[in-house]
Every structure is written in C-alpha cells, then in structure tokens.
Coordinates of C-alpha atoms in Angstrom, one line a residue:
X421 CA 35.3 -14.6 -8.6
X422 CA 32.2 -13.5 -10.5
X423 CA 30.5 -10.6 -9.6
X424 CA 27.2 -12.5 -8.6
X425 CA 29.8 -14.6 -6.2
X426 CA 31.4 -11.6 -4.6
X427 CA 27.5 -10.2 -4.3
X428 CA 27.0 -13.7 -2.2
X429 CA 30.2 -12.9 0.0
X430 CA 29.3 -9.4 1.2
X431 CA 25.9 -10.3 1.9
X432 CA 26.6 -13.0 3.7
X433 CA 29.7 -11.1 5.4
X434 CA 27.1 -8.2 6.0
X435 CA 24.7 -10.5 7.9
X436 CA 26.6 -13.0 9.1
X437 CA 24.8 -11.7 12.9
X438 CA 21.2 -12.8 11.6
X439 CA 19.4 -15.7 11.2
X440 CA 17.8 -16.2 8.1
X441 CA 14.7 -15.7 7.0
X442 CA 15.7 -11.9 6.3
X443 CA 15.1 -9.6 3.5
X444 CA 17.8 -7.2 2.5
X445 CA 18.1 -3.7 0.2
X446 CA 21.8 -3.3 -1.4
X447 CA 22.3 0.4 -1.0
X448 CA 25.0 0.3 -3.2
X449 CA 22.3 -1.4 -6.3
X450 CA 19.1 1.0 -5.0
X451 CA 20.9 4.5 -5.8
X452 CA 22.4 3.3 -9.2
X453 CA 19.1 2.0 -10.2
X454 CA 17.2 5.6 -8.9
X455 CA 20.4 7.5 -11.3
X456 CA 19.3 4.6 -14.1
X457 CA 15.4 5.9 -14.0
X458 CA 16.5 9.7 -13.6
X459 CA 18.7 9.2 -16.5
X460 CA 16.0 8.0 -18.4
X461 CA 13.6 10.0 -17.7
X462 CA 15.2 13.2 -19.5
X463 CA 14.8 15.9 -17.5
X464 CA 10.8 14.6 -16.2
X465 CA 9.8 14.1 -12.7
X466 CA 9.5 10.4 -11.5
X467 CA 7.0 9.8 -9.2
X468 CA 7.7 6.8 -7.2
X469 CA 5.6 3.8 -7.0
X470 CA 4.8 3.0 -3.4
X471 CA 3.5 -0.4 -4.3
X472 CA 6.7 -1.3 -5.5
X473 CA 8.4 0.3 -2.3
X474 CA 6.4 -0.3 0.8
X475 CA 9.5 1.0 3.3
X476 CA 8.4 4.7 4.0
X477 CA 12.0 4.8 4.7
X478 CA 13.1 4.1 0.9
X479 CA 10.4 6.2 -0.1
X480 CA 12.2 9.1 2.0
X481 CA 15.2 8.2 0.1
X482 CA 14.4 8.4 -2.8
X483 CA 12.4 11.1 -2.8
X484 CA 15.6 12.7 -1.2
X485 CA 17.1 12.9 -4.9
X486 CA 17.1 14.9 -7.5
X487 CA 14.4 13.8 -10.6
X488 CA 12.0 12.4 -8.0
X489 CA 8.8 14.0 -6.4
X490 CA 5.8 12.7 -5.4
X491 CA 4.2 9.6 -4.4
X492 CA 1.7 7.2 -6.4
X493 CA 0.1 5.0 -3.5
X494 CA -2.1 1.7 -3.7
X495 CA -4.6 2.5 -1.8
X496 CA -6.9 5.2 0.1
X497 CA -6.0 4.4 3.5
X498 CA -2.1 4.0 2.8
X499 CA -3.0 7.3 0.7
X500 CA -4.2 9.3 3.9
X501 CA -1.2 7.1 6.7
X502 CA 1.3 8.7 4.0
X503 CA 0.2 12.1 4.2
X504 CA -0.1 11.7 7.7
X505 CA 3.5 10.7 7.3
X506 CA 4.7 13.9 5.9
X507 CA 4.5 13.0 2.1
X508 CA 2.8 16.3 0.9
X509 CA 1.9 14.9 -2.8
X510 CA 0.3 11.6 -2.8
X511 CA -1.2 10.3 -6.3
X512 CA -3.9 7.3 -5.6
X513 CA -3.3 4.8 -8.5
X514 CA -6.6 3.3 -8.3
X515 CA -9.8 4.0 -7.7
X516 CA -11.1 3.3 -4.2
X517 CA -14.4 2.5 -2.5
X518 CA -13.1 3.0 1.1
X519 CA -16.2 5.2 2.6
X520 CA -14.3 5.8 5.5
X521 CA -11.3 7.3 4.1
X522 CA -12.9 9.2 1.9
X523 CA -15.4 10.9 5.0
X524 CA -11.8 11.4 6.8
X525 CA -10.1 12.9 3.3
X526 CA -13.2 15.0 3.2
X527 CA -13.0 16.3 6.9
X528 CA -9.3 17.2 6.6
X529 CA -7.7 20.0 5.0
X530 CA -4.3 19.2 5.1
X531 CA -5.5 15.3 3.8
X532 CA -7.4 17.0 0.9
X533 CA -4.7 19.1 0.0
X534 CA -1.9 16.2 -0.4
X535 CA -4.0 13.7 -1.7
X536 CA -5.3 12.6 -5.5
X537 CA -8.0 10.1 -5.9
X538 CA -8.2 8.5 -9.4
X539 CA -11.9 8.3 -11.0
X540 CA -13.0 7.2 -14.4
X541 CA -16.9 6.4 -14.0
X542 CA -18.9 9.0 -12.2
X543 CA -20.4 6.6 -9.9
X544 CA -17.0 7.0 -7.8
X545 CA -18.0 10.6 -7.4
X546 CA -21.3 9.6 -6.1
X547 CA -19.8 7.1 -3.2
X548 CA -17.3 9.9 -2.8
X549 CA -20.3 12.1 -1.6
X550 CA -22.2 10.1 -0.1
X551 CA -19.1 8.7 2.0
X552 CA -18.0 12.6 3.0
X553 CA -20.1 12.5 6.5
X554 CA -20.6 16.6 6.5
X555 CA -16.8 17.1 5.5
X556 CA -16.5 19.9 2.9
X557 CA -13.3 19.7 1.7
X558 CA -12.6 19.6 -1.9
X559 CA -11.3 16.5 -3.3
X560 CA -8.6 16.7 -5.8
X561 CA -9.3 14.0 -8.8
X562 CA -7.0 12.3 -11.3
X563 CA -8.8 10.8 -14.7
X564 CA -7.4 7.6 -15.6
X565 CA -7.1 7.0 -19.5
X566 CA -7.3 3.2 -20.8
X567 CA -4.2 2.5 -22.8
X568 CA -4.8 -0.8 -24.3
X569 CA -4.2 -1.3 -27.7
X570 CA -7.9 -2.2 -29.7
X571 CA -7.0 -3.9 -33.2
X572 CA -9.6 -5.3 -35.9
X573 CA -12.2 -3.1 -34.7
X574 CA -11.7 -3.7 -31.0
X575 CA -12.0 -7.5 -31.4
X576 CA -8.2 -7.6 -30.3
X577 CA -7.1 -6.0 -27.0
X578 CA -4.0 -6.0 -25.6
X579 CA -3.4 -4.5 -22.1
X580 CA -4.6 -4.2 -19.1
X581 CA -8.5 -3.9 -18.1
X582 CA -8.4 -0.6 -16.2
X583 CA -10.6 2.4 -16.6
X584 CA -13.1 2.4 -19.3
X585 CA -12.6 5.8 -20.7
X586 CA -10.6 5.3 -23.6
X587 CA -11.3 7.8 -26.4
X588 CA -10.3 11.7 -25.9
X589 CA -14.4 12.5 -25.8
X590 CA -14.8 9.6 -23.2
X591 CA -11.9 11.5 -21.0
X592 CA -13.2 15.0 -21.9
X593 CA -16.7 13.9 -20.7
X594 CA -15.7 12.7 -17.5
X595 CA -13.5 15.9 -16.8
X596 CA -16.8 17.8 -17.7
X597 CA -18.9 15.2 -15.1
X598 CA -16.7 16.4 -12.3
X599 CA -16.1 20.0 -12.8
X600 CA -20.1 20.4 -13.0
X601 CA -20.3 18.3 -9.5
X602 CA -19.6 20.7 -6.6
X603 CA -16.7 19.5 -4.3
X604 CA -14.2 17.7 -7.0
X605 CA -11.5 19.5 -8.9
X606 CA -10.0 17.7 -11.8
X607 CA -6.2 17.9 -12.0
X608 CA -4.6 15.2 -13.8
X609 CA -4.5 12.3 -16.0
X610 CA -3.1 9.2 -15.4
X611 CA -2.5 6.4 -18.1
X612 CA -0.2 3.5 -17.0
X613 CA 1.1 1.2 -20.4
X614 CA 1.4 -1.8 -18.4
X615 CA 1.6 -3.9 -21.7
X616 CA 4.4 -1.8 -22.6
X617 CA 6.3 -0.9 -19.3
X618 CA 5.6 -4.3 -17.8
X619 CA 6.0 -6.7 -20.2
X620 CA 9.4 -8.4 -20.7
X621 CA 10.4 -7.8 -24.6
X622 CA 14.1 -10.1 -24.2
X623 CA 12.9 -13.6 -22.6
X624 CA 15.7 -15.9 -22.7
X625 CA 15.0 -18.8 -24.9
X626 CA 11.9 -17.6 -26.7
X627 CA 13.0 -15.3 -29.1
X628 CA 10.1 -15.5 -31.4
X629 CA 7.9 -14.6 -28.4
X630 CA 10.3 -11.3 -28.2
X631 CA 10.4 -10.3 -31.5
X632 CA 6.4 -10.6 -31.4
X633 CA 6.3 -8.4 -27.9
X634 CA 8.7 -5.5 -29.8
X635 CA 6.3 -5.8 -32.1
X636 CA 3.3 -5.0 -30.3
X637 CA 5.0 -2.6 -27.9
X638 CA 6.4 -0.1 -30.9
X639 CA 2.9 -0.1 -32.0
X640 CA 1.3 0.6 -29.0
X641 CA 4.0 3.1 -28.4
X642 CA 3.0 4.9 -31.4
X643 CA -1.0 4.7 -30.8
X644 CA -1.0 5.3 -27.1
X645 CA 1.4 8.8 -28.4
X646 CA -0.8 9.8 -30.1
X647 CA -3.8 9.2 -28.4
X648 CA -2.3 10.3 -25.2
X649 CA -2.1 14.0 -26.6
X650 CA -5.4 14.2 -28.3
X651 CA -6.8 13.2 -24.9
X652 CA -4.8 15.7 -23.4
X653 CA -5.7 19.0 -25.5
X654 CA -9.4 17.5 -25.0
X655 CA -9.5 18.0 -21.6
X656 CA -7.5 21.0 -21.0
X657 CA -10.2 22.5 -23.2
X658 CA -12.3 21.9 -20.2
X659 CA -10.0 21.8 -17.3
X660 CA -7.3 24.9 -18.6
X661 CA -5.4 24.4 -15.3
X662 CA -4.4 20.8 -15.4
X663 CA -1.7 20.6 -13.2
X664 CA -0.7 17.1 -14.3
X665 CA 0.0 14.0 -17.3
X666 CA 1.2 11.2 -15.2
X667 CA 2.3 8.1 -17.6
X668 CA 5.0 5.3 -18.3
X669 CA 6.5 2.3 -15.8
X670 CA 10.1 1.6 -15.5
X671 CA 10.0 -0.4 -18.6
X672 CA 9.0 2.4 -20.9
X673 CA 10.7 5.2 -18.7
X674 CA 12.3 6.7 -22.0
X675 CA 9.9 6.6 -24.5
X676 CA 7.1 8.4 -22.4
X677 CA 9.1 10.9 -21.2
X678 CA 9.9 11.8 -24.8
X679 CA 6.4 12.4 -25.1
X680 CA 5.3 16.3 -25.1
X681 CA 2.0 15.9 -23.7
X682 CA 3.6 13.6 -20.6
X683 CA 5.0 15.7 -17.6
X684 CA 6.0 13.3 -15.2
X685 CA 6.8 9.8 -15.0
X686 CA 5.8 6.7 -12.9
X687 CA 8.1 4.5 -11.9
X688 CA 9.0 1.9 -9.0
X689 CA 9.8 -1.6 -9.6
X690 CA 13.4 -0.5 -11.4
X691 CA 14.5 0.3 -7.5
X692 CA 14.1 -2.8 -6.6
X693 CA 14.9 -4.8 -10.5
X694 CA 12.9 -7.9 -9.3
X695 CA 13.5 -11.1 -11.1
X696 CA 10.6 -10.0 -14.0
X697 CA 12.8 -6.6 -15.4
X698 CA 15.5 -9.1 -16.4
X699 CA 14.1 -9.2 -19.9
X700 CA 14.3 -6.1 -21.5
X701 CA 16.4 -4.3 -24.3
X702 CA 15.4 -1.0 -23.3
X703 CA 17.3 -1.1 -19.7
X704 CA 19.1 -3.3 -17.2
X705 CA 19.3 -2.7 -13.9
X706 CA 21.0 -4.4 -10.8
X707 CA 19.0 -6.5 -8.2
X708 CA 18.8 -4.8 -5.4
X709 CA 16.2 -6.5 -2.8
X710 CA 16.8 -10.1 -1.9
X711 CA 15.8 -12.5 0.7
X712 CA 18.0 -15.2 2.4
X713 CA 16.7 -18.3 3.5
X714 CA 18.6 -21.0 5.9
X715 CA 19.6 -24.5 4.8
X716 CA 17.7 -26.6 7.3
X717 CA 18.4 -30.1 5.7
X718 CA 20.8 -32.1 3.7
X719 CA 18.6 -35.1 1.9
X720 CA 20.9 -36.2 -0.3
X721 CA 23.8 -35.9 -2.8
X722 CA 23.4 -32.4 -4.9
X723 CA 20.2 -31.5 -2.7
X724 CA 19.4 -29.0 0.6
X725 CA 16.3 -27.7 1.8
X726 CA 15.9 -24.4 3.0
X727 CA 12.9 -23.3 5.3
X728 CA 10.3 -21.3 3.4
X729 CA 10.0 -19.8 0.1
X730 CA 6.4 -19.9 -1.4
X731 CA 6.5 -16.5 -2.1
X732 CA 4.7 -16.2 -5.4
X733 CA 3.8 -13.0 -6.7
X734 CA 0.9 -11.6 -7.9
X735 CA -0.9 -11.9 -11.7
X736 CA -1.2 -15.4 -13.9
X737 CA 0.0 -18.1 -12.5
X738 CA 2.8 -19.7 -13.6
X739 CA 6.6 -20.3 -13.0
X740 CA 7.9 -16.3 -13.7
X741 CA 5.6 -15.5 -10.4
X742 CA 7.8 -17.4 -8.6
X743 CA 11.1 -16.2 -6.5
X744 CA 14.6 -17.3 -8.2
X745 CA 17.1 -18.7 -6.1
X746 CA 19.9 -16.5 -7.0
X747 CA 22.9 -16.8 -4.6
X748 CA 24.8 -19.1 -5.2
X749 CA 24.4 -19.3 -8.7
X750 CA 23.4 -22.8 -10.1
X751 CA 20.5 -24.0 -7.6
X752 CA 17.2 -25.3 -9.1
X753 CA 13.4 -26.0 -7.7
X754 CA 12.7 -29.6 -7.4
X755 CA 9.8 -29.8 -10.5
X756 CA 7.7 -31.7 -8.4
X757 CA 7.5 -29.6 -5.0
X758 CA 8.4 -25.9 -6.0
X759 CA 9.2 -22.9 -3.5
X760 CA 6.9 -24.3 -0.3
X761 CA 5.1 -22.4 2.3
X762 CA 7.1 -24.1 4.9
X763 CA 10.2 -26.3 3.0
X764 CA 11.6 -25.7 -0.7
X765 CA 14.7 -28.1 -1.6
X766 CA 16.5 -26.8 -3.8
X767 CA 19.0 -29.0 -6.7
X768 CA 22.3 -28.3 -7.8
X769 CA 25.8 -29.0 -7.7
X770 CA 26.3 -26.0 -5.3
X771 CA 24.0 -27.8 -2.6
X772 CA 27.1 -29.9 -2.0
X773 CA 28.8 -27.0 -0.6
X774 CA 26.3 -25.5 1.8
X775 CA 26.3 -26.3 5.4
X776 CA 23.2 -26.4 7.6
X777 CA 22.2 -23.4 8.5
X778 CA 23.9 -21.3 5.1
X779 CA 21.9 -19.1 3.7
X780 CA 20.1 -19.0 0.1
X781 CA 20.0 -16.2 -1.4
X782 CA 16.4 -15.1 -4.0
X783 CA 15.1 -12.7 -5.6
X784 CA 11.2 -12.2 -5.7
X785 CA 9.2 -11.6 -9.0
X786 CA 7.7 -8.2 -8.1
X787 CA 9.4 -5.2 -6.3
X788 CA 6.9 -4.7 -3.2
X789 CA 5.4 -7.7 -2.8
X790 CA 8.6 -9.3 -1.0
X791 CA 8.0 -6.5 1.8
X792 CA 4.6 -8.4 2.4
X793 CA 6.5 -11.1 3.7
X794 CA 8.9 -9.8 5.9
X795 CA 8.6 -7.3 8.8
X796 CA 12.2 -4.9 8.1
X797 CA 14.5 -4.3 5.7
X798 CA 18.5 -5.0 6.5
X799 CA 20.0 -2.3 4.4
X800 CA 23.5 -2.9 3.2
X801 CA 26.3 -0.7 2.0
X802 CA 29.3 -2.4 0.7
X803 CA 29.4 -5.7 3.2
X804 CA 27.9 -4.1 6.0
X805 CA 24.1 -3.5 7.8
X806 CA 24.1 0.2 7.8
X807 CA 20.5 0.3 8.9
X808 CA 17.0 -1.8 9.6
X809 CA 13.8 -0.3 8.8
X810 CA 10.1 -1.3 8.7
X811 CA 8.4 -2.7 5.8
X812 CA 4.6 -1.4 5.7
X813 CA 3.7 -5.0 7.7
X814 CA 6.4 -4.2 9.7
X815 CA 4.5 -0.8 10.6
X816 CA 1.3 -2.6 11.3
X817 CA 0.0 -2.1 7.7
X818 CA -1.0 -4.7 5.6
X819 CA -3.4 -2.6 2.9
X820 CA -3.9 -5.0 0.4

C-alpha cells in the first residue's frame, strides 16, 4: 500500500460517521509542517498567517508552539474579533479603509494596544483620523515596503502591486509623515516577496519555466537583501525604537530569516501545503487540509460524479486555481465540465471501484480559502476525529 493509499484508509476509517461534504485537518501532517517552518526559520519568530488559517482554533495551536508568536490578519475587523479573542499581537497585512473599525480601534485601549495597521500613503492616516469618532488612542502603524523586482530601468516588474513605497527614502519619508502626525506610532516594516515565497520554482513538466523562476527568484533574493536593510537603517534613523522587520512566506522561509535586518518571519500556507507548494526545491511539506466529497452517480464505465467541487481559488484564472482530486490517486476532471458548483465527474480507472456514496478525497489550491467553504474542521489524529471546530464562516465571519 502506498502512503497516499493508507492516507485514503484512515481518513475514510476516521470519518466513516459523516456524510460528505466535510473538510478535514491531519493533526498528524499540521504539527510536522509547524516543526518544517520552525526549522527553517533559524532561530526567528514566525508569525502565522491567519488568511491561510481561518480556525481560531489552529491558530491557538499553533501559536501554542515554540518558534511561533503573533498573528498577521486580513482584515480590520477580523483584526479587532481576534483581539477580542485573546490574541494580544495582531499584525494587519493590508491596509484598510474600514471607518468603523478604525473609530472602535481608536476608542479602545486594550484594541489599540494589540493591534498593527499597515500604511504606505499618508492618505490612510487621514481616513484613520477622520474615522476615530473622539477616540484618542494611539494607533500602532506598520510601513509596508514594495518588493518587486524593477529591471531595465523599471520597464520590467516582477511581483506583486502592493505599496508604493519602494526606495529606502520613499519608506524613510513615510515613517517621518507619521511620527510628525499626532496619534500614530511607527513600529515596523513589512515586506512580503510574494514572487519569491509564492511562486512555484519545480513545476512538473516545464522545466524551462523552472529554471527561468530560479532565476528570477536568486536575483530578487539578492536585491530585495539588500534593499531590505538599506530601508531598514533608513528608518530607524527616524524611528530608533522599531520594534519590528516582518518579511518572507513559507516559500522563502530560509533565506529571509538569514537576513540580519529581518526579525521575524511570515508564514501560513506551509500548515496547510495546499496543492500550489507542491513545486518547490526549497521545501516539501505534507498535505494536511482536505475535503471529501460523496459519489452521487455512476454514468458510465471509468466515470463517477461526486456532488460539488467548484472550489477555485483566488488569483489568475487558470487550471492550478483549481482543487486536485487527490484520494484515490488516478482520478481526472472531465476537460469539458471541470470541478462544478453543484456536480464534477471525475475520470479514471479508480472510478470503477467507488460505490455511491464513497467519498473523494481533494486538496484545495490555497490554504484558507477551503475554510470559506465549509463551516468546521474534522480534526484527525492517526484514523480518528479527535475534535470539530469552526472555521471563521463557521463563527459567523465571512470578512472577505
């Protein structure tokens, strides 16, 4: 038996009580993937992603283990429902226009005190104050660097379109805006290498496409280095007390933490190992959330249908944003219907042995994103349900 076919044995031995559709975390994967991103990250503190999370209970988890602290949330309100939650360090990734979170953040000691917003233009301070409705507080600020990689003069970018403060002055100015602006304290800096960290550089079958994403990423790696701690000295000339350099993904977990000028790492997706962080050299991790779907129909010969499935992820569209039917091993989309919102059949030899009402088992493309489908998690340890717990949805919450 292959280890993929025993995988599909305990799961289906662990829920063998539920009716699919049902989402599952292996335990057993989650914690060797947490040791997997503490071991990379040398000796640096990971702050989790929550986007890639969305179970506070996971989040408690993990956060329960050595090499993690903090959270880096999505968005303001989840920010401020986290903190509420008891989650006394809560990075916000992105900036926000949420006037009424801010005129709560701004009312609320205990709110202000646990919570970062992120800010790269100083219009966001502006909303910030005129959203604070009398509150007084002081609200702790992140700057967020751009860490694209400009060739030919800037005619060639590569990464994503985030802040627009992208030199060390451009940073150094904005640090300079807020500490002259009443009410804001500057105390870190962000800068997320999603070309780097999220970017596949193994894709089976396109090995030129590889080689040419190595490329780029040991380039970038070397600019965005140095770059990274220029920016750095140039604000702590203005802002001596930084308490803060948040950078990487779990792509690029080891090479930023070998940074000097990076103290702490951000990291998320490699808890989950979604079906995109199957192609890289740098690390390999095991899957560890999946989703089970029933087989509702037999059409033919070396076909079933299962109920659901269009569960495609965020980002470009194309087939890697869709789920992969993993368990059992050899079942294909049909090219001309795909994962559907209501019916996906599925080809392969292995469809012959299925039985109506089997289950299917996939993995999603991105970590969090499954948790927007499904209201708990069935948490599995060896072949067994140790625990359900909500999702975010499954909480009420559905912030993005």
């Amino acid at each position: 038996m292959t280890a993929r076919a025993a995988d599909r044995a305990r799961f289906d031995r662990a829920t063998a009580h539920l009716d699919a559709p049902l989402a599952i975390v292996d335990l057993d994967a989650f914690d060797a993937n947490a040791d997997d991103l503490v071991r990379r990250a040398g000796g640096k503190p990971i702050r989790v992603a929550s986007k890639s999370v969305r179970c506070r209970a996971l989040l408690e988890r993990v956060l329960d283990r050595d090499g993690f602290t903090g959270v880096m949330s999505f968005t303001l309100a989840e920010s401020l429902w986290l903190a509420r939650s008891g989650f006394d360090d809560v990075l916000l990734a992105y900036p926000s226009a949420d006037r009424a979170s801010y005129a709560e953040l701004a009312a609320d000691p205990k709110l202000a005190a646990a919570v970062t917003v992120m800010v790269d233009d100083p219009a966001q301070l502006r909303l910030i104050d005129e959203a604070r409705d009398g509150g007084s507080e002081v609200i702790r600020v992140c700057l967020e660097l751009d860490t694209s990689l400009k060739l030919f003069g800037g005619r060639v970018r590569v990464g994503a379109r985030r802040s627009p403060l992208h030199s060390p002055a451009q940073v150094a100015d904005m640090a300079r805006a807020v500490a002259r602006r009443p009410g804001f304290k500057v105390v870190g800096i962000m800068a997320y290498e999603g070309h780097i960290a999220g970017v596949g550089d193994a894709v089976a079958g396109q090995p030129l496409r590889s080689r040419a994403v190595r490329l780029m990423q040991a380039t970038a790696r070397r600019e965005l280095a140095e770059r990274r701690g220029a920016v750095v000295r140039a604000v702590r000339a203005v802002v001596p007390d930084l308490e803060f350099v948040n950078g990487g993904g779990t792509g690029s977990v080891q090479h930023t933490a070998a940074e000097d000028a990076v103290t702490e790492i951000g990291a998320g997706s490699g808890l989950y190992v979604p079906r995109l962080f199957d192609n890289y050299t740098s690390f390999s991790g095991r899957p560890a959330a999946l989703f089970a779907l029933p087989v509702v129909r037999r059409p033919g010969v070396g076909v079933v249908t299962v109920l659901g499935g269009g569960y495609p992820a965020s980002g470009a569209a194309g087939p890697d944003r869709l789920p992969v039917p993993h368990l059992p091993e050899g079942l294909r989309y049909d090219p001309q219907e795909g994962p559907g919102e209501v019916q996906t059949p599925l080809l392969g030899s292995p469809a012959d042995d299925l039985l109506i009402g089997d289950k299917v088992w996939f993995r999603h493309a991105k970590a969090g994103e499954l948790c927007e489908r499904f209201d708990v998690l069935h948490l599995v340890e060896g072949d067994t349900v140790t625990s359900t717990v909500p999702t975010y949805r499954g909480e009420g919450h559905t912030f993005l």
